[in-house]
C-alpha cells in the first residue's frame, strides 16, 4: 500500500485556505483601532498660519469740485458815495451844510422861508450873547444886568430852523446847532440850543 497517497492534501483545500486568509485580513483592516487617530492626523498636518490683519488704507478725500465762478453781472458796479447828509464831528464850516439839511428834515416847515431865515438870524445873535457875554445890552429884559463869568470862545452857529410854537403865529421856537470852545479850552461842535421868540408890538423878543 502506497503511503504518499494517504498524506497528500486535496487540491480543493488550498483555495479555501487562501479565501479564509483574505477574509481575516479584511476584518483586521476594518477594526476601529486600526483607523487613524484625530491627533495623528492633526500632527501630520502643517500648522495653520493666522494672517495678521492690516489696517485699511486711508482713503484720500475726494477733491471737491471747483466752485463755480459767479457769472459777471451785466450791471456796472456802483461805487458807494459818501452821504452829504451825514453829520461828522470836527468837519468845521465845511460840514455845516449837511447839518442844516439834517435839521430841516426833523419837522416840516410852517413859516415862509424868508421869515424863518430872519428869525434864525435873530435867535443866533441872542445865543451868541448867551454864550459869549457880548451884545447882551441889545436884550436887557432877557439878560438883565448879570454878566457871564465863564464865556465861550469862537462860537459859530452851524444850522438853525424856526417853527411855530403853541399853534399860533406870535410864538416861534428856534432850534440851533452850534460849535465853540468851552471855558476849559475844549472845542466841540454839533451842540444843540433853543431860543423862544415872541412877537410884541411888531417886534420879536426872546422869552424864557
PDB file of C-alpha atoms in Angstrom:
ATOM      1  CA  UNK A   1       0.000   0.000   0.000  1.00  0.00           C
ATOM      2  CA  UNK A   2       1.372   3.435  -1.042  1.00  0.00           C
ATOM      3  CA  UNK A   3       1.592   5.831   1.989  1.00  0.00           C
ATOM      4  CA  UNK A   4       2.153   9.009  -0.122  1.00  0.00           C
ATOM      5  CA  UNK A   5      -1.380   8.925  -1.457  1.00  0.00           C
ATOM      6  CA  UNK A   6      -2.844   8.952   2.079  1.00  0.00           C
ATOM      7  CA  UNK A   7      -0.943  12.120   3.265  1.00  0.00           C
ATOM      8  CA  UNK A   8      -1.326  14.343   0.144  1.00  0.00           C
ATOM      9  CA  UNK A   9      -3.510  17.407   0.667  1.00  0.00           C
ATOM     10  CA  UNK A  10      -6.536  17.567  -1.519  1.00  0.00           C
ATOM     11  CA  UNK A  11      -6.426  20.120  -4.349  1.00  0.00           C
ATOM     12  CA  UNK A  12      -9.584  21.990  -3.285  1.00  0.00           C
ATOM     13  CA  UNK A  13      -8.269  22.789   0.208  1.00  0.00           C
ATOM     14  CA  UNK A  14      -5.722  25.474  -0.872  1.00  0.00           C
ATOM     15  CA  UNK A  15      -8.253  27.799  -2.449  1.00  0.00           C
ATOM     16  CA  UNK A  16     -10.393  27.575   0.654  1.00  0.00           C
ATOM     17  CA  UNK A  17      -7.437  28.480   2.876  1.00  0.00           C
ATOM     18  CA  UNK A  18      -6.495  31.444   0.664  1.00  0.00           C
ATOM     19  CA  UNK A  19     -10.093  32.752   0.779  1.00  0.00           C
ATOM     20  CA  UNK A  20     -10.195  32.462   4.574  1.00  0.00           C
ATOM     21  CA  UNK A  21      -6.920  34.353   4.865  1.00  0.00           C
ATOM     22  CA  UNK A  22      -8.321  37.210   2.761  1.00  0.00           C
ATOM     23  CA  UNK A  23     -11.433  37.390   4.929  1.00  0.00           C
ATOM     24  CA  UNK A  24      -9.364  37.586   8.101  1.00  0.00           C
ATOM     25  CA  UNK A  25      -7.118  40.265   6.630  1.00  0.00           C
ATOM     26  CA  UNK A  26     -10.165  42.315   5.627  1.00  0.00           C
ATOM     27  CA  UNK A  27     -11.658  42.069   9.131  1.00  0.00           C
ATOM     28  CA  UNK A  28      -8.367  43.161  10.651  1.00  0.00           C
ATOM     29  CA  UNK A  29      -8.270  46.234   8.446  1.00  0.00           C
ATOM     30  CA  UNK A  30     -11.866  47.190   9.359  1.00  0.00           C
ATOM     31  CA  UNK A  31     -11.272  47.173  13.126  1.00  0.00           C
ATOM     32  CA  UNK A  32     -11.783  50.601  14.830  1.00  0.00           C
ATOM     33  CA  UNK A  33      -8.391  50.554  16.468  1.00  0.00           C
ATOM     34  CA  UNK A  34      -6.703  50.482  13.121  1.00  0.00           C
ATOM     35  CA  UNK A  35      -8.306  53.768  11.913  1.00  0.00           C
ATOM     36  CA  UNK A  36      -6.002  56.757  12.090  1.00  0.00           C
ATOM     37  CA  UNK A  37      -6.496  58.939  15.234  1.00  0.00           C
ATOM     38  CA  UNK A  38      -7.524  62.550  15.003  1.00  0.00           C
ATOM     39  CA  UNK A  39      -4.459  63.613  16.899  1.00  0.00           C
ATOM     40  CA  UNK A  40      -2.212  61.789  14.460  1.00  0.00           C
ATOM     41  CA  UNK A  41      -3.887  63.478  11.525  1.00  0.00           C
ATOM     42  CA  UNK A  42      -3.595  66.861  13.195  1.00  0.00           C
ATOM     43  CA  UNK A  43       0.085  66.241  13.934  1.00  0.00           C
ATOM     44  CA  UNK A  44       0.752  65.359  10.332  1.00  0.00           C
ATOM     45  CA  UNK A  45      -0.943  68.494   9.001  1.00  0.00           C
ATOM     46  CA  UNK A  46       1.041  71.682   8.540  1.00  0.00           C
ATOM     47  CA  UNK A  47       0.368  74.363  11.199  1.00  0.00           C
ATOM     48  CA  UNK A  48      -2.148  76.939  10.132  1.00  0.00           C
ATOM     49  CA  UNK A  49      -0.647  80.406   9.981  1.00  0.00           C
ATOM     50  CA  UNK A  50      -3.014  83.168  11.084  1.00  0.00           C
ATOM     51  CA  UNK A  51      -2.562  86.274   8.951  1.00  0.00           C
ATOM     52  CA  UNK A  52      -2.273  89.491  10.903  1.00  0.00           C
ATOM     53  CA  UNK A  53      -4.997  91.848   9.695  1.00  0.00           C
ATOM     54  CA  UNK A  54      -3.649  95.072   8.280  1.00  0.00           C
ATOM     55  CA  UNK A  55      -5.487  98.325   8.991  1.00  0.00           C
ATOM     56  CA  UNK A  56      -7.426  99.546   5.994  1.00  0.00           C
ATOM     57  CA  UNK A  57      -5.661 102.137   3.950  1.00  0.00           C
ATOM     58  CA  UNK A  58      -6.886 105.631   4.477  1.00  0.00           C
ATOM     59  CA  UNK A  59      -8.912 106.674   1.539  1.00  0.00           C
ATOM     60  CA  UNK A  60      -7.827 110.039   0.232  1.00  0.00           C
ATOM     61  CA  UNK A  61     -10.709 112.513   0.419  1.00  0.00           C
ATOM     62  CA  UNK A  62     -12.168 113.205  -2.897  1.00  0.00           C
ATOM     63  CA  UNK A  63     -11.273 116.609  -4.171  1.00  0.00           C
ATOM     64  CA  UNK A  64     -14.412 118.801  -4.129  1.00  0.00           C
ATOM     65  CA  UNK A  65     -15.333 120.162  -7.480  1.00  0.00           C
ATOM     66  CA  UNK A  66     -14.064 123.624  -8.091  1.00  0.00           C
ATOM     67  CA  UNK A  67     -16.509 126.273  -7.059  1.00  0.00           C
ATOM     68  CA  UNK A  68     -18.258 127.780  -9.944  1.00  0.00           C
ATOM     69  CA  UNK A  69     -17.210 131.319 -10.516  1.00  0.00           C
ATOM     70  CA  UNK A  70     -20.150 133.719 -10.334  1.00  0.00           C
ATOM     71  CA  UNK A  71     -21.407 134.995 -13.589  1.00  0.00           C
ATOM     72  CA  UNK A  72     -20.352 138.557 -14.218  1.00  0.00           C
ATOM     73  CA  UNK A  73     -23.167 140.964 -13.609  1.00  0.00           C
ATOM     74  CA  UNK A  74     -24.384 142.870 -16.573  1.00  0.00           C
ATOM     75  CA  UNK A  75     -24.973 145.938 -14.410  1.00  0.00           C
ATOM     76  CA  UNK A  76     -21.974 148.169 -13.725  1.00  0.00           C
ATOM     77  CA  UNK A  77     -20.651 148.135 -10.183  1.00  0.00           C
ATOM     78  CA  UNK A  78     -21.783 151.148  -8.241  1.00  0.00           C
ATOM     79  CA  UNK A  79     -19.246 152.922  -6.113  1.00  0.00           C
ATOM     80  CA  UNK A  80     -20.557 153.979  -2.726  1.00  0.00           C
ATOM     81  CA  UNK A  81     -20.631 157.722  -2.452  1.00  0.00           C
ATOM     82  CA  UNK A  82     -20.270 159.476   0.892  1.00  0.00           C
ATOM     83  CA  UNK A  83     -23.562 160.851   2.116  1.00  0.00           C
ATOM     84  CA  UNK A  84     -23.751 164.612   2.182  1.00  0.00           C
ATOM     85  CA  UNK A  85     -26.325 164.369   4.979  1.00  0.00           C
ATOM     86  CA  UNK A  86     -24.002 162.678   7.460  1.00  0.00           C
ATOM     87  CA  UNK A  87     -23.069 164.874  10.366  1.00  0.00           C
ATOM     88  CA  UNK A  88     -19.409 164.292  11.152  1.00  0.00           C
ATOM     89  CA  UNK A  89     -17.992 165.955  14.273  1.00  0.00           C
ATOM     90  CA  UNK A  90     -14.912 168.017  13.527  1.00  0.00           C
ATOM     91  CA  UNK A  91     -15.886 168.846   9.960  1.00  0.00           C
ATOM     92  CA  UNK A  92     -15.882 172.545  10.750  1.00  0.00           C
ATOM     93  CA  UNK A  93     -17.690 175.026   8.497  1.00  0.00           C
ATOM     94  CA  UNK A  94     -17.403 172.575   5.595  1.00  0.00           C
ATOM     95  CA  UNK A  95     -19.908 170.275   7.326  1.00  0.00           C
ATOM     96  CA  UNK A  96     -22.446 172.938   8.245  1.00  0.00           C
ATOM     97  CA  UNK A  97     -24.450 172.415   5.062  1.00  0.00           C
ATOM     98  CA  UNK A  98     -25.013 168.745   5.890  1.00  0.00           C
ATOM     99  CA  UNK A  99     -26.035 169.665   9.431  1.00  0.00           C
ATOM    100  CA  UNK A 100     -28.552 172.158   8.070  1.00  0.00           C
ATOM    101  CA  UNK A 101     -30.101 169.541   5.795  1.00  0.00           C
ATOM    102  CA  UNK A 102     -30.475 167.123   8.682  1.00  0.00           C
ATOM    103  CA  UNK A 103     -32.090 169.788  10.827  1.00  0.00           C
ATOM    104  CA  UNK A 104     -34.526 170.721   8.050  1.00  0.00           C
ATOM    105  CA  UNK A 105     -35.778 167.141   7.995  1.00  0.00           C
ATOM    106  CA  UNK A 106     -36.623 166.956  11.678  1.00  0.00           C
ATOM    107  CA  UNK A 107     -40.010 168.654  11.193  1.00  0.00           C
ATOM    108  CA  UNK A 108     -41.993 170.155   8.314  1.00  0.00           C
ATOM    109  CA  UNK A 109     -41.623 173.895   7.763  1.00  0.00           C
ATOM    110  CA  UNK A 110     -44.641 176.011   8.768  1.00  0.00           C
ATOM    111  CA  UNK A 111     -43.245 179.501   8.142  1.00  0.00           C
ATOM    112  CA  UNK A 112     -42.319 181.337   4.949  1.00  0.00           C
ATOM    113  CA  UNK A 113     -38.710 180.750   4.086  1.00  0.00           C
ATOM    114  CA  UNK A 114     -37.753 184.418   4.327  1.00  0.00           C
ATOM    115  CA  UNK A 115     -39.432 184.780   7.746  1.00  0.00           C
ATOM    116  CA  UNK A 116     -37.778 181.616   9.017  1.00  0.00           C
ATOM    117  CA  UNK A 117     -34.350 182.845   7.918  1.00  0.00           C
ATOM    118  CA  UNK A 118     -34.927 186.197   9.648  1.00  0.00           C
ATOM    119  CA  UNK A 119     -35.909 184.545  12.927  1.00  0.00           C
ATOM    120  CA  UNK A 120     -32.993 182.107  12.826  1.00  0.00           C
ATOM    121  CA  UNK A 121     -30.586 185.038  12.369  1.00  0.00           C
ATOM    122  CA  UNK A 122     -32.161 186.858  15.325  1.00  0.00           C
ATOM    123  CA  UNK A 123     -32.004 183.770  17.549  1.00  0.00           C
ATOM    124  CA  UNK A 124     -28.386 183.131  16.533  1.00  0.00           C
ATOM    125  CA  UNK A 125     -27.371 186.627  17.752  1.00  0.00           C
ATOM    126  CA  UNK A 126     -29.214 186.047  21.025  1.00  0.00           C
ATOM    127  CA  UNK A 127     -27.457 182.731  21.552  1.00  0.00           C
ATOM    128  CA  UNK A 128     -24.033 184.221  20.902  1.00  0.00           C
ATOM    129  CA  UNK A 129     -24.804 186.816  23.573  1.00  0.00           C
ATOM    130  CA  UNK A 130     -25.915 183.971  25.839  1.00  0.00           C
ATOM    131  CA  UNK A 131     -22.670 182.025  25.469  1.00  0.00           C
ATOM    132  CA  UNK A 132     -20.054 184.763  24.980  1.00  0.00           C
ATOM    133  CA  UNK A 133     -21.483 187.611  27.049  1.00  0.00           C
ATOM    134  CA  UNK A 134     -21.181 190.100  24.202  1.00  0.00           C
ATOM    135  CA  UNK A 135     -24.048 192.316  22.959  1.00  0.00           C
ATOM    136  CA  UNK A 136     -26.280 191.421  25.856  1.00  0.00           C
ATOM    137  CA  UNK A 137     -27.260 195.074  26.086  1.00  0.00           C
ATOM    138  CA  UNK A 138     -29.425 194.596  22.994  1.00  0.00           C
ATOM    139  CA  UNK A 139     -31.855 192.496  25.053  1.00  0.00           C
ATOM    140  CA  UNK A 140     -31.746 193.942  28.542  1.00  0.00           C
ATOM    141  CA  UNK A 141     -35.086 192.414  29.607  1.00  0.00           C
ATOM    142  CA  UNK A 142     -33.877 188.988  28.631  1.00  0.00           C
ATOM    143  CA  UNK A 143     -30.381 189.049  30.130  1.00  0.00           C
ATOM    144  CA  UNK A 144     -30.701 191.679  32.861  1.00  0.00           C
ATOM    145  CA  UNK A 145     -27.540 193.090  34.373  1.00  0.00           C
ATOM    146  CA  UNK A 146     -25.857 189.799  35.199  1.00  0.00           C
ATOM    147  CA  UNK A 147     -22.548 189.304  33.377  1.00  0.00           C
ATOM    148  CA  UNK A 148     -21.289 185.951  32.091  1.00  0.00           C
ATOM    149  CA  UNK A 149     -18.355 184.771  34.207  1.00  0.00           C
ATOM    150  CA  UNK A 150     -17.073 181.901  32.011  1.00  0.00           C
ATOM    151  CA  UNK A 151     -17.743 182.803  28.375  1.00  0.00           C
ATOM    152  CA  UNK A 152     -17.327 180.518  25.377  1.00  0.00           C
ATOM    153  CA  UNK A 153     -14.956 181.428  22.569  1.00  0.00           C
ATOM    154  CA  UNK A 154     -15.213 181.122  18.778  1.00  0.00           C
ATOM    155  CA  UNK A 155     -18.951 180.433  18.837  1.00  0.00           C
ATOM    156  CA  UNK A 156     -20.308 179.528  15.415  1.00  0.00           C
ATOM    157  CA  UNK A 157     -23.915 178.738  14.502  1.00  0.00           C
ATOM    158  CA  UNK A 158     -23.836 175.698  12.251  1.00  0.00           C
ATOM    159  CA  UNK A 159     -27.529 175.437  11.382  1.00  0.00           C
ATOM    160  CA  UNK A 160     -30.956 176.554  12.525  1.00  0.00           C
ATOM    161  CA  UNK A 161     -34.692 176.201  11.875  1.00  0.00           C
ATOM    162  CA  UNK A 162     -37.747 178.092  13.147  1.00  0.00           C
ATOM    163  CA  UNK A 163     -41.161 176.529  13.822  1.00  0.00           C
ATOM    164  CA  UNK A 164     -44.322 177.988  15.286  1.00  0.00           C
ATOM    165  CA  UNK A 165     -44.946 177.175  18.951  1.00  0.00           C
ATOM    166  CA  UNK A 166     -48.305 176.752  20.668  1.00  0.00           C
ATOM    167  CA  UNK A 167     -50.282 176.689  17.433  1.00  0.00           C
ATOM    168  CA  UNK A 168     -50.150 180.476  16.943  1.00  0.00           C
ATOM    169  CA  UNK A 169     -48.129 182.776  14.744  1.00  0.00           C
ATOM    170  CA  UNK A 170     -46.911 185.059  17.537  1.00  0.00           C
ATOM    171  CA  UNK A 171     -44.608 182.494  19.149  1.00  0.00           C
ATOM    172  CA  UNK A 172     -41.742 180.754  17.412  1.00  0.00           C
ATOM    173  CA  UNK A 173     -39.252 178.220  18.679  1.00  0.00           C
ATOM    174  CA  UNK A 174     -35.839 178.367  17.026  1.00  0.00           C
ATOM    175  CA  UNK A 175     -33.610 175.301  17.165  1.00  0.00           C
ATOM    176  CA  UNK A 176     -29.899 175.843  16.668  1.00  0.00           C
ATOM    177  CA  UNK A 177     -26.839 173.658  16.198  1.00  0.00           C
ATOM    178  CA  UNK A 178     -23.648 175.412  17.193  1.00  0.00           C
ATOM    179  CA  UNK A 179     -19.924 174.970  17.810  1.00  0.00           C
ATOM    180  CA  UNK A 180     -17.456 176.675  20.107  1.00  0.00           C
ATOM    181  CA  UNK A 181     -14.656 176.418  22.609  1.00  0.00           C
ATOM    182  CA  UNK A 182     -15.810 175.972  26.183  1.00  0.00           C
ATOM    183  CA  UNK A 183     -14.204 177.785  29.158  1.00  0.00           C
ATOM    184  CA  UNK A 184     -11.803 174.835  29.676  1.00  0.00           C
ATOM    185  CA  UNK A 185     -10.456 175.177  26.127  1.00  0.00           C
ATOM    186  CA  UNK A 186     -12.174 172.128  24.649  1.00  0.00           C
ATOM    187  CA  UNK A 187     -13.514 172.574  21.119  1.00  0.00           C
ATOM    188  CA  UNK A 188     -16.778 170.882  20.256  1.00  0.00           C
ATOM    189  CA  UNK A 189     -19.406 171.105  17.559  1.00  0.00           C
ATOM    190  CA  UNK A 190     -22.855 169.688  16.993  1.00  0.00           C
ATOM    191  CA  UNK A 191     -24.259 171.215  20.179  1.00  0.00           C
ATOM    192  CA  UNK A 192     -27.966 171.971  20.296  1.00  0.00           C
ATOM    193  CA  UNK A 193     -29.804 175.007  21.667  1.00  0.00           C
ATOM    194  CA  UNK A 194     -33.286 176.515  21.605  1.00  0.00           C
ATOM    195  CA  UNK A 195     -34.438 180.131  21.675  1.00  0.00           C
ATOM    196  CA  UNK A 196     -38.091 181.062  22.163  1.00  0.00           C
ATOM    197  CA  UNK A 197     -39.218 184.238  20.401  1.00  0.00           C
ATOM    198  CA  UNK A 198     -42.450 186.141  20.971  1.00  0.00           C
ATOM    199  CA  UNK A 199     -43.998 188.885  18.878  1.00  0.00           C
ATOM    200  CA  UNK A 200     -44.610 192.133  20.799  1.00  0.00           C
ATOM    201  CA  UNK A 201     -45.828 195.268  19.008  1.00  0.00           C
ATOM    202  CA  UNK A 202     -44.424 194.049  15.730  1.00  0.00           C
ATOM    203  CA  UNK A 203     -41.002 193.129  17.169  1.00  0.00           C
ATOM    204  CA  UNK A 204     -39.706 189.717  18.036  1.00  0.00           C
ATOM    205  CA  UNK A 205     -38.224 189.434  21.501  1.00  0.00           C
ATOM    206  CA  UNK A 206     -36.555 186.494  23.288  1.00  0.00           C
ATOM    207  CA  UNK A 207     -38.580 184.910  26.080  1.00  0.00           C
ATOM    208  CA  UNK A 208     -37.719 182.407  28.742  1.00  0.00           C
TER     209      UNK A 208
END
